[in-house]
Amino acid sequence: MRFGDQIAAFAEKTEHKMDLAFRKIALGMFSQVIMNTPVDSGRARANWQVAIGSVPDGVLTLEDKSGSATISAADASAAGLKAGDVIYLANNLPYIQRLEDGYSGQAPAGMVGLTVQQFQQIAAQVSFELVQV
């Protein structure tokens, strides 16, 4: 293989790994926010919405106590995510800020702020997993 071809192959592999890392870190963060969300009916968990390039709007009429359907939806929404894209996680329920501020005894430290503090840990785990590939 010629040197130029080797460089091109390396660049392509690197770009793929960057995209994969970006997607895995985003989904790790989103999953953590979703699972940190307190559960009564499951409506707050179900209203986490993911979109690339624009902030999701509207309120969903779903309930998801386990969080698995919401995480699956986030995964599907982020399937085409590439490094450098802007991705949003939004919850438009009128009471979500109260939950973030610790209103629920189930999440006295909130969800989003707590997850942001775990970013380094999530990114390190993804990095470790990708080195193994």
PDB file of C-alpha atoms in Angstrom:
ATOM      1  CA  MET A   1       0.000   0.000   0.000  1.00  0.00           C
ATOM      2  CA  ARG A   2       1.329   3.409  -0.935  1.00  0.00           C
ATOM      3  CA  PHE A   3       2.060   5.994   1.733  1.00  0.00           C
ATOM      4  CA  GLY A   4      -0.732   8.280   0.516  1.00  0.00           C
ATOM      5  CA  ASP A   5      -3.206   5.402   0.697  1.00  0.00           C
ATOM      6  CA  GLN A   6      -2.045   4.598   4.229  1.00  0.00           C
ATOM      7  CA  ILE A   7      -2.614   8.204   5.292  1.00  0.00           C
ATOM      8  CA  ALA A   8      -6.077   8.220   3.702  1.00  0.00           C
ATOM      9  CA  ALA A   9      -6.994   4.936   5.437  1.00  0.00           C
ATOM     10  CA  PHE A  10      -5.748   6.281   8.773  1.00  0.00           C
ATOM     11  CA  ALA A  11      -7.739   9.503   8.336  1.00  0.00           C
ATOM     12  CA  GLU A  12     -10.900   7.565   7.491  1.00  0.00           C
ATOM     13  CA  LYS A  13     -10.486   5.249  10.492  1.00  0.00           C
ATOM     14  CA  THR A  14      -9.805   8.222  12.769  1.00  0.00           C
ATOM     15  CA  GLU A  15     -12.871  10.097  11.528  1.00  0.00           C
ATOM     16  CA  HIS A  16     -15.024   7.019  12.100  1.00  0.00           C
ATOM     17  CA  LYS A  17     -13.692   6.616  15.661  1.00  0.00           C
ATOM     18  CA  MET A  18     -14.260  10.313  16.398  1.00  0.00           C
ATOM     19  CA  ASP A  19     -17.864  10.052  15.210  1.00  0.00           C
ATOM     20  CA  LEU A  20     -18.373   6.892  17.252  1.00  0.00           C
ATOM     21  CA  ALA A  21     -16.843   8.456  20.374  1.00  0.00           C
ATOM     22  CA  PHE A  22     -18.946  11.612  20.012  1.00  0.00           C
ATOM     23  CA  ARG A  23     -22.124   9.562  19.577  1.00  0.00           C
ATOM     24  CA  LYS A  24     -21.332   7.228  22.500  1.00  0.00           C
ATOM     25  CA  ILE A  25     -20.476  10.105  24.841  1.00  0.00           C
ATOM     26  CA  ALA A  26     -23.658  11.982  23.901  1.00  0.00           C
ATOM     27  CA  LEU A  27     -25.785   8.876  24.401  1.00  0.00           C
ATOM     28  CA  GLY A  28     -24.015   8.099  27.670  1.00  0.00           C
ATOM     29  CA  MET A  29     -24.798  11.582  28.938  1.00  0.00           C
ATOM     30  CA  PHE A  30     -28.390  11.456  27.701  1.00  0.00           C
ATOM     31  CA  SER A  31     -28.962   8.006  29.215  1.00  0.00           C
ATOM     32  CA  GLN A  32     -27.633   9.234  32.542  1.00  0.00           C
ATOM     33  CA  VAL A  33     -29.934  12.293  32.525  1.00  0.00           C
ATOM     34  CA  ILE A  34     -32.918  10.103  31.648  1.00  0.00           C
ATOM     35  CA  MET A  35     -32.155   7.549  34.362  1.00  0.00           C
ATOM     36  CA  ASN A  36     -31.490  10.309  36.938  1.00  0.00           C
ATOM     37  CA  THR A  37     -34.953  11.762  36.276  1.00  0.00           C
ATOM     38  CA  PRO A  38     -37.350  11.024  39.144  1.00  0.00           C
ATOM     39  CA  VAL A  39     -40.267   8.738  38.375  1.00  0.00           C
ATOM     40  CA  ASP A  40     -43.893   9.035  39.390  1.00  0.00           C
ATOM     41  CA  SER A  41     -45.963   8.342  36.284  1.00  0.00           C
ATOM     42  CA  GLY A  42     -42.882   8.189  34.024  1.00  0.00           C
ATOM     43  CA  ARG A  43     -43.942  11.285  32.116  1.00  0.00           C
ATOM     44  CA  ALA A  44     -40.845  13.311  33.016  1.00  0.00           C
ATOM     45  CA  ARG A  45     -38.550  10.520  31.810  1.00  0.00           C
ATOM     46  CA  ALA A  46     -40.540  10.038  28.611  1.00  0.00           C
ATOM     47  CA  ASN A  47     -40.322  13.729  27.712  1.00  0.00           C
ATOM     48  CA  TRP A  48     -36.565  13.829  27.159  1.00  0.00           C
ATOM     49  CA  GLN A  49     -36.198  14.459  23.431  1.00  0.00           C
ATOM     50  CA  VAL A  50     -33.064  14.417  21.270  1.00  0.00           C
ATOM     51  CA  ALA A  51     -32.503  16.314  18.029  1.00  0.00           C
ATOM     52  CA  ILE A  52     -29.522  17.182  15.867  1.00  0.00           C
ATOM     53  CA  GLY A  53     -29.239  20.819  14.794  1.00  0.00           C
ATOM     54  CA  SER A  54     -32.328  22.243  16.490  1.00  0.00           C
ATOM     55  CA  VAL A  55     -33.910  22.196  19.922  1.00  0.00           C
ATOM     56  CA  PRO A  56     -36.860  19.800  20.147  1.00  0.00           C
ATOM     57  CA  ASP A  57     -40.122  21.489  21.053  1.00  0.00           C
ATOM     58  CA  GLY A  58     -43.476  20.341  22.319  1.00  0.00           C
ATOM     59  CA  VAL A  59     -44.532  18.029  25.111  1.00  0.00           C
ATOM     60  CA  LEU A  60     -45.003  14.306  24.585  1.00  0.00           C
ATOM     61  CA  THR A  61     -48.005  12.417  25.968  1.00  0.00           C
ATOM     62  CA  LEU A  62     -45.908   9.330  26.720  1.00  0.00           C
ATOM     63  CA  GLU A  63     -44.980   7.642  29.980  1.00  0.00           C
ATOM     64  CA  ASP A  64     -41.809   5.597  30.462  1.00  0.00           C
ATOM     65  CA  LYS A  65     -41.138   4.537  34.039  1.00  0.00           C
ATOM     66  CA  SER A  66     -38.155   2.352  33.128  1.00  0.00           C
ATOM     67  CA  GLY A  67     -36.572   4.900  30.780  1.00  0.00           C
ATOM     68  CA  SER A  68     -35.723   2.202  28.232  1.00  0.00           C
ATOM     69  CA  ALA A  69     -38.083   3.449  25.503  1.00  0.00           C
ATOM     70  CA  THR A  70     -36.796   7.011  25.921  1.00  0.00           C
ATOM     71  CA  ILE A  71     -33.171   5.862  25.738  1.00  0.00           C
ATOM     72  CA  SER A  72     -33.996   3.822  22.619  1.00  0.00           C
ATOM     73  CA  ALA A  73     -35.629   6.883  21.042  1.00  0.00           C
ATOM     74  CA  ALA A  74     -32.560   8.999  21.895  1.00  0.00           C
ATOM     75  CA  ASP A  75     -30.326   6.351  20.346  1.00  0.00           C
ATOM     76  CA  ALA A  76     -32.401   6.336  17.151  1.00  0.00           C
ATOM     77  CA  SER A  77     -32.426  10.153  16.984  1.00  0.00           C
ATOM     78  CA  ALA A  78     -28.642  10.287  17.332  1.00  0.00           C
ATOM     79  CA  ALA A  79     -27.905   7.496  14.836  1.00  0.00           C
ATOM     80  CA  GLY A  80     -26.541   9.890  12.205  1.00  0.00           C
ATOM     81  CA  LEU A  81     -24.590  12.030  14.673  1.00  0.00           C
ATOM     82  CA  LYS A  82     -21.084  13.004  13.592  1.00  0.00           C
ATOM     83  CA  ALA A  83     -18.303  14.754  15.497  1.00  0.00           C
ATOM     84  CA  GLY A  84     -18.918  18.489  15.304  1.00  0.00           C
ATOM     85  CA  ASP A  85     -22.699  18.238  15.017  1.00  0.00           C
ATOM     86  CA  VAL A  86     -24.784  20.140  17.537  1.00  0.00           C
ATOM     87  CA  ILE A  87     -27.096  17.817  19.416  1.00  0.00           C
ATOM     88  CA  TYR A  88     -29.768  18.814  21.901  1.00  0.00           C
ATOM     89  CA  LEU A  89     -31.487  17.055  24.763  1.00  0.00           C
ATOM     90  CA  ALA A  90     -34.629  18.882  25.839  1.00  0.00           C
ATOM     91  CA  ASN A  91     -37.526  18.302  28.160  1.00  0.00           C
ATOM     92  CA  ASN A  92     -40.343  20.793  27.717  1.00  0.00           C
ATOM     93  CA  LEU A  93     -42.569  19.777  30.607  1.00  0.00           C
ATOM     94  CA  PRO A  94     -43.570  22.853  32.609  1.00  0.00           C
ATOM     95  CA  TYR A  95     -42.326  21.303  35.870  1.00  0.00           C
ATOM     96  CA  ILE A  96     -38.968  19.913  34.675  1.00  0.00           C
ATOM     97  CA  GLN A  97     -37.006  22.866  36.107  1.00  0.00           C
ATOM     98  CA  ARG A  98     -38.497  22.194  39.548  1.00  0.00           C
ATOM     99  CA  LEU A  99     -37.292  18.594  39.296  1.00  0.00           C
ATOM    100  CA  GLU A 100     -33.832  19.792  38.226  1.00  0.00           C
ATOM    101  CA  ASP A 101     -33.815  22.120  41.237  1.00  0.00           C
ATOM    102  CA  GLY A 102     -34.293  19.138  43.579  1.00  0.00           C
ATOM    103  CA  TYR A 103     -38.052  19.287  44.197  1.00  0.00           C
ATOM    104  CA  SER A 104     -38.283  15.480  44.173  1.00  0.00           C
ATOM    105  CA  GLY A 105     -36.742  13.486  46.991  1.00  0.00           C
ATOM    106  CA  GLN A 106     -35.767  10.919  44.347  1.00  0.00           C
ATOM    107  CA  ALA A 107     -33.377  13.400  42.727  1.00  0.00           C
ATOM    108  CA  PRO A 108     -32.451  16.055  45.285  1.00  0.00           C
ATOM    109  CA  ALA A 109     -29.330  16.919  43.248  1.00  0.00           C
ATOM    110  CA  GLY A 110     -31.274  17.197  39.991  1.00  0.00           C
ATOM    111  CA  MET A 111     -30.543  15.328  36.793  1.00  0.00           C
ATOM    112  CA  VAL A 112     -28.715  17.482  34.262  1.00  0.00           C
ATOM    113  CA  GLY A 113     -26.282  19.197  36.620  1.00  0.00           C
ATOM    114  CA  LEU A 114     -25.442  15.885  38.245  1.00  0.00           C
ATOM    115  CA  THR A 115     -24.780  14.283  34.860  1.00  0.00           C
ATOM    116  CA  VAL A 116     -22.572  17.175  33.725  1.00  0.00           C
ATOM    117  CA  GLN A 117     -20.379  16.444  36.752  1.00  0.00           C
ATOM    118  CA  GLN A 118     -20.015  12.864  35.447  1.00  0.00           C
ATOM    119  CA  PHE A 119     -18.864  13.916  31.966  1.00  0.00           C
ATOM    120  CA  GLN A 120     -15.179  13.066  32.505  1.00  0.00           C
ATOM    121  CA  GLN A 121     -16.075   9.610  33.795  1.00  0.00           C
ATOM    122  CA  ILE A 122     -18.420   8.907  30.863  1.00  0.00           C
ATOM    123  CA  ALA A 123     -15.881  10.175  28.309  1.00  0.00           C
ATOM    124  CA  ALA A 124     -13.086   8.115  29.898  1.00  0.00           C
ATOM    125  CA  GLN A 125     -15.235   4.975  29.775  1.00  0.00           C
ATOM    126  CA  VAL A 126     -16.028   5.537  26.081  1.00  0.00           C
ATOM    127  CA  SER A 127     -12.351   6.182  25.359  1.00  0.00           C
ATOM    128  CA  PHE A 128     -11.392   2.954  27.123  1.00  0.00           C
ATOM    129  CA  GLU A 129     -14.002   0.991  25.148  1.00  0.00           C
ATOM    130  CA  LEU A 130     -12.808   2.419  21.832  1.00  0.00           C
ATOM    131  CA  VAL A 131      -9.164   1.592  22.556  1.00  0.00           C
ATOM    132  CA  GLN A 132     -10.265  -2.029  22.920  1.00  0.00           C
ATOM    133  CA  VAL A 133     -11.776  -2.012  19.403  1.00  0.00           C
TER     134      VAL A 133
END
